[in-house]
Amino acid sequence: MTDEAMGQSQPWNLSTEAAVHITALMDLFRQACQRQGWTLEEERGLIGWTDVRCSSGHEFRVTAWDIVSTPKPFGLDPSQPLCSKCRNASWVAECLVALKLVAKAQGVELKATTARDESGEGHVVFAAKCPKGHHFEATGRNATNWRGEPVNILCPDCREAAAFAEGFAKIESLLRETRSTMAKRYRNAAEVRCRRGHLHTFYVDSQQGREAIRPDFCGVCRTLANFREFSEEAKDLGITVLESRWIAASRPHRAVCFAGHEFGFIPKKLKRGCPDCPRGMYGGVVPPHDVYYVVSGLDTTTGKETVKPGISSGGGYNRLRQHAEDGLTVQHLRISGLPLGMARVLERFVLDGLDSEGWLSTRGVEYFPVAALQDAMDLVSEWFTDQPGLAPRSVVVEVDDVYDAVEAPGVHDVVDVEVESAVVFDSDDVRAVAALTR
């Protein structure tokens, strides 16, 4: 039985027409090589690698198809050679001059070898030695950076050491600026704890790693800063954020407005204010923050003894009652009738002062360990002492007033009024400097 009868296919035979076209393309390739002044060592068809030698004696490989597929193979200009070494001769010469200048300026010894680099451009490889005794290889390509400027350090070992020194210097500066601490140091990296205890690793062996060494390196602290900014903007609308941490810009946070409405407050929709209050009421009728207070107690959210300095409006009773429900039942200070803006300024001064003293918040940005109570009270006294015309004075706080502020079921058993540490400022004293805070 024949192969055709068995259904087996016959080997494909190249048609005469195709062979004519291939022959024409090969003729075109030979003509292009002749115009370039190339010598063909051995032809290997249309797509095979053909060994050629240019008029300058450079040996390399090309495929006939790559040459004839150029836009104008017959019009190839010999002044624009296809040989990469010939084409880059002037560039290589410029790089060589730059290399010698850089080496002389940096005290690097160069000794030419017979080798050429792997770029194919024809750069001579030099055996080099820097003043510190490091041995390395260098070519003209190493003399300039990507901008074409001479490199500052030619020796790779010295350049790495300089980069490491720069990175560790930035880390040392970062530690001083942010009050962070060095947890561990490696040859090319360092573990750093931010002042709130978050651990980060900085690598100094790459440009990207060194750029990451910046004061706002801690993402958790940045999130806390976002929450602080959100809380401050909410206060401008008469809204108190009850959430203990930042969730997301598009997610609701528990909040309460000055009218007592509790709702989910979305940072992206901050300017809308409280949805239960009439539209447009945030144009100037929001009660000003004219109360400053300091309370403490066992925070039911964290389970820790906590002190909370803050601001409110009116008598401050609603806000103090909310704190009492959260376990902060002990009132240490309540100053009412402050002029417009003074409570916000005082709050910022105390919070910044606690931060400078190294106190870390237990939640949010305004709750601190109860051990910070004395520092908070001292900061309030310091701020008022520095205000022209004001002077702090201790007075006895009526127990009934405190109960009114934190009235809650069963709260009488835990309210602790320490008369000696209870400080109140007469609101008549602060009215004299209203103009200073407007």
Short mmCIF file of C-alpha atoms in Angstrom, two decimals:
data_model
loop_
_atom_site.label_atom_id
_atom_site.label_comp_id
_atom_site.label_asym_id
_atom_site.label_seq_id
_atom_site.Cartn_x
_atom_site.Cartn_y
_atom_site.Cartn_z
CA MET A 1 0.00 0.00 0.00
CA THR A 2 1.33 3.46 -0.91
CA ASP A 3 1.82 6.30 1.52
CA GLU A 4 -1.06 8.21 -0.08
CA ALA A 5 -3.32 5.26 0.36
CA MET A 6 -2.39 5.13 4.05
CA GLY A 7 -3.36 8.80 4.43
CA GLN A 8 0.14 9.93 5.35
CA SER A 9 1.09 13.48 4.26
CA GLN A 10 4.04 14.05 1.97
CA PRO A 11 6.93 16.36 2.92
CA TRP A 12 6.21 19.93 1.82
CA ASN A 13 8.22 21.02 -1.23
CA LEU A 14 9.35 24.63 -1.58
CA SER A 15 7.67 26.19 -4.53
CA THR A 16 9.72 27.65 -7.33
CA GLU A 17 8.05 31.05 -6.82
CA ALA A 18 9.03 31.21 -3.15
CA ALA A 19 12.59 30.25 -3.95
CA VAL A 20 12.79 33.14 -6.42
CA HIS A 21 11.70 35.62 -3.75
CA ILE A 22 14.17 34.26 -1.21
CA THR A 23 16.97 34.47 -3.74
CA ALA A 24 16.02 38.09 -4.47
CA LEU A 25 16.08 38.94 -0.78
CA MET A 26 19.51 37.33 -0.38
CA ASP A 27 20.78 39.38 -3.35
CA LEU A 28 19.42 42.47 -1.65
CA PHE A 29 21.26 41.49 1.54
CA ARG A 30 24.56 41.09 -0.35
CA GLN A 31 24.16 44.51 -1.95
CA ALA A 32 23.47 46.12 1.42
CA CYS A 33 26.56 44.47 2.90
CA GLN A 34 28.63 45.71 -0.04
CA ARG A 35 27.47 49.30 0.53
CA GLN A 36 28.43 49.00 4.18
CA GLY A 37 31.84 47.63 3.28
CA TRP A 38 31.20 44.35 5.05
CA THR A 39 32.89 41.05 4.27
CA LEU A 40 30.65 37.98 4.51
CA GLU A 41 32.35 35.04 6.19
CA GLU A 42 29.61 32.50 5.59
CA GLU A 43 25.98 32.87 4.55
CA ARG A 44 23.35 31.01 6.56
CA GLY A 45 20.16 31.74 4.68
CA LEU A 46 17.55 34.41 5.21
CA ILE A 47 17.07 34.01 8.98
CA GLY A 48 20.32 32.34 10.01
CA TRP A 49 23.05 34.26 11.80
CA THR A 50 25.68 35.33 9.27
CA ASP A 51 29.24 36.16 10.39
CA VAL A 52 30.45 39.46 8.91
CA ARG A 53 33.43 41.78 9.28
CA CYS A 54 33.14 45.54 8.80
CA SER A 55 35.72 47.70 7.01
CA SER A 56 37.31 48.50 10.39
CA GLY A 57 37.84 44.82 11.14
CA HIS A 58 35.04 44.45 13.73
CA GLU A 59 33.46 40.99 13.65
CA PHE A 60 29.81 40.47 14.52
CA ARG A 61 26.70 38.58 13.48
CA VAL A 62 23.56 39.65 11.63
CA THR A 63 20.62 37.96 9.92
CA ALA A 64 19.82 38.70 6.29
CA TRP A 65 16.18 39.28 7.22
CA ASP A 66 17.07 41.99 9.75
CA ILE A 67 19.01 43.88 7.10
CA VAL A 68 16.56 43.60 4.18
CA SER A 69 13.59 44.44 6.42
CA THR A 70 14.99 47.93 7.12
CA PRO A 71 13.08 50.75 5.37
CA LYS A 72 15.70 51.35 2.63
CA PRO A 73 18.27 48.55 2.46
CA PHE A 74 19.69 49.83 -0.87
CA GLY A 75 19.96 53.35 0.47
CA LEU A 76 21.97 52.47 3.57
CA ASP A 77 24.41 55.32 4.12
CA PRO A 78 27.98 54.15 4.79
CA SER A 79 28.41 57.27 6.97
CA GLN A 80 25.79 55.76 9.28
CA PRO A 81 27.22 52.27 9.71
CA LEU A 82 25.17 49.37 11.03
CA CYS A 83 28.20 48.06 12.90
CA SER A 84 27.56 49.10 16.51
CA LYS A 85 31.26 49.56 17.23
CA CYS A 86 31.75 51.83 14.25
CA ARG A 87 28.52 53.68 14.96
CA ASN A 88 29.55 54.31 18.57
CA ALA A 89 33.21 55.10 17.89
CA SER A 90 32.85 58.80 18.74
CA TRP A 91 30.73 57.99 21.80
CA VAL A 92 33.31 55.47 23.01
CA ALA A 93 36.08 58.03 22.55
CA GLU A 94 34.16 60.62 24.57
CA CYS A 95 33.55 58.09 27.35
CA LEU A 96 37.24 57.20 27.41
CA VAL A 97 38.22 60.85 27.86
CA ALA A 98 35.63 61.22 30.64
CA LEU A 99 36.92 58.07 32.36
CA LYS A 100 40.50 59.31 32.41
CA LEU A 101 39.44 62.70 33.78
CA VAL A 102 37.34 61.15 36.53
CA ALA A 103 40.07 58.65 37.43
CA LYS A 104 42.68 61.42 37.65
CA ALA A 105 40.44 63.60 39.84
CA GLN A 106 39.73 60.73 42.23
CA GLY A 107 43.25 59.28 42.27
CA VAL A 108 42.24 56.02 40.59
CA GLU A 109 44.95 54.08 38.74
CA LEU A 110 43.93 52.72 35.32
CA LYS A 111 45.61 49.95 33.34
CA ALA A 112 44.20 49.03 29.92
CA THR A 113 43.49 45.40 29.06
CA THR A 114 42.75 43.66 25.76
CA ALA A 115 39.19 42.91 26.83
CA ARG A 116 36.10 44.77 25.68
CA ASP A 117 32.88 45.19 27.65
CA GLU A 118 29.73 43.19 26.92
CA SER A 119 27.75 46.13 25.53
CA GLY A 120 29.13 45.58 22.05
CA GLU A 121 30.00 49.27 21.74
CA GLY A 122 33.75 48.62 21.94
CA HIS A 123 34.61 50.11 25.34
CA VAL A 124 38.05 49.11 26.60
CA VAL A 125 38.07 47.36 29.97
CA PHE A 126 40.56 48.86 32.45
CA ALA A 127 41.96 47.22 35.57
CA ALA A 128 41.53 49.95 38.20
CA LYS A 129 42.72 50.57 41.75
CA CYS A 130 41.35 53.31 44.03
CA PRO A 131 43.40 55.14 46.70
CA LYS A 132 41.91 52.87 49.37
CA GLY A 133 43.30 49.79 47.63
CA HIS A 134 40.08 48.45 46.13
CA HIS A 135 40.60 46.63 42.82
CA PHE A 136 37.85 46.73 40.19
CA GLU A 137 37.21 46.89 36.45
CA ALA A 138 36.06 50.07 34.76
CA THR A 139 35.07 51.20 31.27
CA GLY A 140 34.08 54.54 29.79
CA ARG A 141 30.45 53.65 30.47
CA ASN A 142 31.17 53.86 34.22
CA ALA A 143 32.49 57.42 34.05
CA THR A 144 29.11 59.20 33.75
CA ASN A 145 25.67 58.78 35.26
CA TRP A 146 22.36 58.56 33.43
CA ARG A 147 22.31 62.35 33.09
CA GLY A 148 25.71 62.34 31.38
CA GLU A 149 27.41 63.93 34.40
CA PRO A 150 30.74 62.62 35.79
CA VAL A 151 30.22 60.19 38.66
CA ASN A 152 31.21 61.35 42.12
CA ILE A 153 32.84 58.04 43.06
CA LEU A 154 34.22 55.67 40.44
CA CYS A 155 35.15 52.77 42.76
CA PRO A 156 32.11 50.51 43.37
CA ASP A 157 33.23 49.60 46.91
CA CYS A 158 33.78 53.25 47.87
CA ARG A 159 30.49 54.22 46.25
CA GLU A 160 28.63 51.56 48.23
CA ALA A 161 30.31 52.66 51.46
CA ALA A 162 29.36 56.28 50.77
CA ALA A 163 25.76 55.29 50.06
CA PHE A 164 25.62 53.27 53.29
CA ALA A 165 27.11 56.19 55.25
CA GLU A 166 24.54 58.56 53.72
CA GLY A 167 21.70 56.18 54.60
CA PHE A 168 22.79 55.67 58.20
CA ALA A 169 23.35 59.42 58.61
CA LYS A 170 19.75 59.98 57.50
CA ILE A 171 18.61 57.37 60.02
CA GLU A 172 20.53 59.07 62.83
CA SER A 173 18.97 62.40 61.88
CA LEU A 174 15.56 60.73 61.75
CA LEU A 175 16.02 59.35 65.27
CA ARG A 176 16.71 62.85 66.60
CA GLU A 177 13.85 64.51 64.72
CA THR A 178 11.14 61.96 65.51
CA ARG A 179 12.30 60.68 68.91
CA SER A 180 12.50 57.18 67.47
CA THR A 181 14.95 54.54 68.70
CA MET A 182 17.34 52.17 66.96
CA ALA A 183 16.24 48.59 67.66
CA LYS A 184 18.95 46.81 65.67
CA ARG A 185 21.57 47.68 63.08
CA TYR A 186 22.78 45.50 60.21
CA ARG A 187 25.46 45.99 57.57
CA ASN A 188 22.99 47.40 55.05
CA ALA A 189 19.85 48.07 57.11
CA ALA A 190 18.50 49.19 60.46
CA GLU A 191 15.40 48.39 62.48
CA VAL A 192 13.82 51.53 63.93
CA ARG A 193 10.97 51.90 66.40
CA CYS A 194 8.96 55.07 66.12
CA ARG A 195 8.16 56.88 69.33
CA ARG A 196 4.87 54.98 69.54
CA GLY A 197 6.67 51.65 69.32
CA HIS A 198 5.96 50.65 65.71
CA LEU A 199 8.87 48.71 64.18
CA HIS A 200 10.19 49.55 60.70
CA THR A 201 13.18 48.34 58.68
CA PHE A 202 15.19 50.77 56.54
CA TYR A 203 17.55 49.49 53.82
CA VAL A 204 20.44 51.73 52.80
CA ASP A 205 21.78 49.69 49.87
CA SER A 206 19.40 51.16 47.30
CA GLN A 207 18.30 54.65 46.29
CA GLN A 208 14.67 53.73 46.89
CA GLY A 209 15.50 52.44 50.36
CA ARG A 210 17.35 55.63 51.31
CA GLU A 211 14.48 57.80 50.02
CA ALA A 212 12.13 55.91 52.37
CA ILE A 213 14.02 57.36 55.36
CA ARG A 214 11.81 60.38 56.05
CA PRO A 215 10.07 61.84 59.12
CA ASP A 216 6.62 60.51 58.16
CA PHE A 217 7.91 56.95 57.70
CA CYS A 218 5.40 55.34 60.08
CA GLY A 219 2.13 54.52 58.35
CA VAL A 220 0.34 53.85 61.63
CA CYS A 221 1.32 57.26 62.95
CA ARG A 222 0.20 58.86 59.67
CA THR A 223 -3.17 57.20 60.14
CA LEU A 224 -3.31 58.63 63.65
CA ALA A 225 -2.51 62.06 62.23
CA ASN A 226 -5.40 61.67 59.78
CA PHE A 227 -7.68 60.87 62.69
CA ARG A 228 -6.44 63.91 64.59
CA GLU A 229 -7.08 66.18 61.60
CA PHE A 230 -10.54 64.67 61.12
CA SER A 231 -11.38 65.22 64.79
CA GLU A 232 -10.23 68.84 64.63
CA GLU A 233 -12.30 69.57 61.53
CA ALA A 234 -15.32 67.93 63.15
CA LYS A 235 -14.99 70.24 66.16
CA ASP A 236 -15.36 73.22 63.82
CA LEU A 237 -18.85 71.88 63.04
CA GLY A 238 -19.75 71.35 66.69
CA ILE A 239 -19.31 67.58 66.30
CA THR A 240 -17.37 65.31 68.62
CA VAL A 241 -15.94 62.10 67.17
CA LEU A 242 -16.60 59.23 69.58
CA GLU A 243 -14.61 56.66 67.60
CA SER A 244 -11.32 55.70 69.21
CA ARG A 245 -9.38 55.31 65.97
CA TRP A 246 -9.31 56.14 62.28
CA ILE A 247 -11.27 53.67 60.15
CA ALA A 248 -11.30 54.96 56.57
CA ALA A 249 -12.16 58.14 54.67
CA SER A 250 -15.28 56.51 53.23
CA ARG A 251 -16.41 54.65 56.36
CA PRO A 252 -18.65 56.10 59.11
CA HIS A 253 -17.18 56.99 62.50
CA ARG A 254 -19.32 57.22 65.63
CA ALA A 255 -19.96 60.88 66.45
CA VAL A 256 -22.29 63.17 68.34
CA CYS A 257 -23.26 66.72 67.42
CA PHE A 258 -23.69 69.60 69.89
CA ALA A 259 -27.47 68.97 69.85
CA GLY A 260 -26.92 65.44 71.17
CA HIS A 261 -27.62 63.49 67.94
CA GLU A 262 -25.45 60.41 67.54
CA PHE A 263 -24.74 59.34 63.96
CA GLY A 264 -22.17 57.80 61.63
CA PHE A 265 -19.82 60.55 60.48
CA ILE A 266 -18.03 59.91 57.15
CA PRO A 267 -14.79 61.91 56.70
CA LYS A 268 -15.37 62.32 52.94
CA LYS A 269 -18.74 63.89 53.70
CA LEU A 270 -17.52 65.97 56.62
CA LYS A 271 -19.04 69.27 55.49
CA ARG A 272 -22.54 67.83 55.52
CA GLY A 273 -22.45 67.80 59.30
CA CYS A 274 -25.09 66.08 61.39
CA PRO A 275 -27.87 64.56 59.21
CA ASP A 276 -30.44 65.06 62.00
CA CYS A 277 -29.81 68.80 62.31
CA PRO A 278 -31.43 71.29 59.89
CA ARG A 279 -29.49 72.00 56.72
CA GLY A 280 -27.52 75.23 56.70
CA MET A 281 -27.22 75.49 60.47
CA TYR A 282 -23.46 75.12 60.27
CA GLY A 283 -22.97 78.60 58.89
CA GLY A 284 -22.39 80.25 62.28
CA VAL A 285 -24.91 79.03 64.86
CA VAL A 286 -22.71 76.22 66.16
CA PRO A 287 -22.09 76.89 69.88
CA PRO A 288 -18.44 77.86 70.40
CA HIS A 289 -16.10 75.70 72.44
CA ASP A 290 -15.93 77.66 75.67
CA VAL A 291 -15.34 74.86 78.20
CA TYR A 292 -12.06 73.12 78.98
CA TYR A 293 -11.99 70.05 81.22
CA VAL A 294 -9.78 67.23 82.47
CA VAL A 295 -11.34 63.92 83.56
CA SER A 296 -9.97 60.49 84.43
CA GLY A 297 -11.05 56.98 85.29
CA LEU A 298 -11.05 53.38 84.10
CA ASP A 299 -11.66 53.56 80.36
CA THR A 300 -14.17 50.85 79.46
CA THR A 301 -12.90 50.82 75.87
CA THR A 302 -9.27 50.00 76.66
CA GLY A 303 -9.57 48.69 80.22
CA LYS A 304 -6.82 51.12 81.31
CA GLU A 305 -6.72 53.92 83.86
CA THR A 306 -6.96 56.96 81.60
CA VAL A 307 -6.90 60.76 81.71
CA LYS A 308 -8.77 62.76 79.07
CA PRO A 309 -8.31 66.51 78.53
CA GLY A 310 -10.84 68.02 76.19
CA ILE A 311 -13.16 70.84 75.24
CA SER A 312 -16.93 71.30 75.10
CA SER A 313 -19.53 74.06 74.94
CA GLY A 314 -22.09 75.57 77.28
CA GLY A 315 -21.70 73.95 80.69
CA GLY A 316 -19.91 70.90 79.25
CA TYR A 317 -22.27 68.57 81.12
CA ASN A 318 -23.32 66.47 78.12
CA ARG A 319 -19.75 65.70 77.14
CA LEU A 320 -18.75 64.98 80.73
CA ARG A 321 -21.74 62.66 81.07
CA GLN A 322 -20.58 60.74 77.97
CA HIS A 323 -17.12 60.37 79.50
CA ALA A 324 -18.69 59.15 82.75
CA GLU A 325 -20.55 56.47 80.81
CA ASP A 326 -17.19 55.40 79.36
CA GLY A 327 -15.70 55.12 82.85
CA LEU A 328 -14.02 58.53 83.11
CA THR A 329 -16.00 59.59 86.16
CA VAL A 330 -13.45 61.72 88.05
CA GLN A 331 -13.53 65.42 87.17
CA HIS A 332 -10.30 67.27 87.90
CA LEU A 333 -10.88 70.51 86.04
CA ARG A 334 -13.73 72.33 84.35
CA ILE A 335 -13.26 75.86 83.06
CA SER A 336 -16.35 77.43 81.51
CA GLY A 337 -17.08 80.76 79.84
CA LEU A 338 -13.81 80.89 77.87
CA PRO A 339 -13.67 83.51 75.09
CA LEU A 340 -14.06 82.42 71.50
CA GLY A 341 -11.14 80.28 70.36
CA MET A 342 -9.37 80.11 73.73
CA ALA A 343 -10.45 76.55 74.54
CA ARG A 344 -9.13 75.28 71.19
CA VAL A 345 -5.81 77.05 71.70
CA LEU A 346 -5.49 75.69 75.23
CA GLU A 347 -6.37 72.18 74.07
CA ARG A 348 -3.71 72.27 71.35
CA PHE A 349 -1.12 73.57 73.83
CA VAL A 350 -1.82 70.77 76.33
CA LEU A 351 -1.86 67.99 73.70
CA ASP A 352 1.37 69.23 72.13
CA GLY A 353 2.91 69.48 75.58
CA LEU A 354 1.97 65.93 76.49
CA ASP A 355 3.38 64.80 73.17
CA SER A 356 6.65 66.63 73.87
CA GLU A 357 6.81 64.97 77.29
CA GLY A 358 6.65 61.58 75.56
CA TRP A 359 3.16 60.56 76.61
CA LEU A 360 1.59 58.17 74.11
CA SER A 361 -2.16 58.04 73.63
CA THR A 362 -3.97 54.92 74.80
CA ARG A 363 -6.59 55.41 72.08
CA GLY A 364 -7.36 58.11 69.59
CA VAL A 365 -5.31 61.27 70.09
CA GLU A 366 -6.71 62.69 73.36
CA TYR A 367 -6.68 59.73 75.80
CA PHE A 368 -3.53 59.19 77.87
CA PRO A 369 -2.34 57.01 80.77
CA VAL A 370 -3.60 58.33 84.10
CA ALA A 371 0.03 58.97 85.10
CA ALA A 372 -0.04 61.93 82.69
CA LEU A 373 -2.66 63.71 84.83
CA GLN A 374 -0.23 65.90 86.72
CA ASP A 375 1.56 66.94 83.53
CA ALA A 376 -1.80 67.84 81.95
CA MET A 377 -2.76 69.98 84.94
CA ASP A 378 0.67 71.64 85.00
CA LEU A 379 0.40 72.47 81.31
CA VAL A 380 -2.98 74.11 81.81
CA SER A 381 -1.57 76.20 84.66
CA GLU A 382 1.50 77.07 82.59
CA TRP A 383 -0.63 78.23 79.66
CA PHE A 384 -2.83 80.46 81.80
CA THR A 385 0.17 81.84 83.66
CA ASP A 386 1.69 82.95 80.36
CA GLN A 387 -1.50 84.77 79.32
CA PRO A 388 -1.45 88.55 80.05
CA GLY A 389 -3.85 89.49 82.85
CA LEU A 390 -4.58 85.90 83.98
CA ALA A 391 -3.50 84.01 87.07
CA PRO A 392 -4.64 80.56 88.22
CA ARG A 393 -6.12 80.19 91.68
CA SER A 394 -7.32 77.13 93.55
CA VAL A 395 -10.90 77.02 94.84
CA VAL A 396 -13.14 74.45 96.44
CA VAL A 397 -15.38 72.64 93.96
CA GLU A 398 -18.89 71.97 95.20
CA VAL A 399 -19.59 68.23 95.20
CA ASP A 400 -23.11 68.82 93.87
CA ASP A 401 -21.64 70.57 90.84
CA VAL A 402 -19.49 67.55 90.07
CA TYR A 403 -22.42 65.18 90.44
CA ASP A 404 -24.41 67.32 88.05
CA ALA A 405 -21.60 67.07 85.52
CA VAL A 406 -21.26 63.29 85.61
CA GLU A 407 -24.70 62.19 86.72
CA ALA A 408 -25.17 58.55 85.72
CA PRO A 409 -26.74 55.47 87.31
CA GLY A 410 -24.57 54.19 90.14
CA VAL A 411 -21.94 56.87 89.59
CA HIS A 412 -22.07 58.31 93.13
CA ASP A 413 -20.09 55.36 94.45
CA VAL A 414 -17.07 56.05 92.21
CA VAL A 415 -16.91 59.83 92.00
CA ASP A 416 -13.74 61.00 93.76
CA VAL A 417 -13.35 64.73 94.34
CA GLU A 418 -9.88 65.76 95.50
CA VAL A 419 -10.28 69.35 96.67
CA GLU A 420 -6.52 70.01 96.82
CA SER A 421 -5.98 69.11 93.18
CA ALA A 422 -9.24 70.59 91.88
CA VAL A 423 -8.47 73.86 90.12
CA VAL A 424 -11.03 76.21 88.64
CA PHE A 425 -10.44 79.50 86.89
CA ASP A 426 -12.97 82.27 87.31
CA SER A 427 -14.49 83.00 83.90
CA ASP A 428 -14.45 86.71 84.74
CA ASP A 429 -10.65 86.57 84.67
CA VAL A 430 -10.46 85.24 81.13
CA ARG A 431 -12.92 87.70 79.62
CA ALA A 432 -10.28 90.40 79.96
CA VAL A 433 -8.18 88.76 77.20
CA ALA A 434 -10.97 87.89 74.80
CA ALA A 435 -9.41 90.12 72.16
CA LEU A 436 -6.19 88.09 72.28
CA THR A 437 -7.84 84.90 71.05
CA ARG A 438 -10.33 86.19 68.50
#
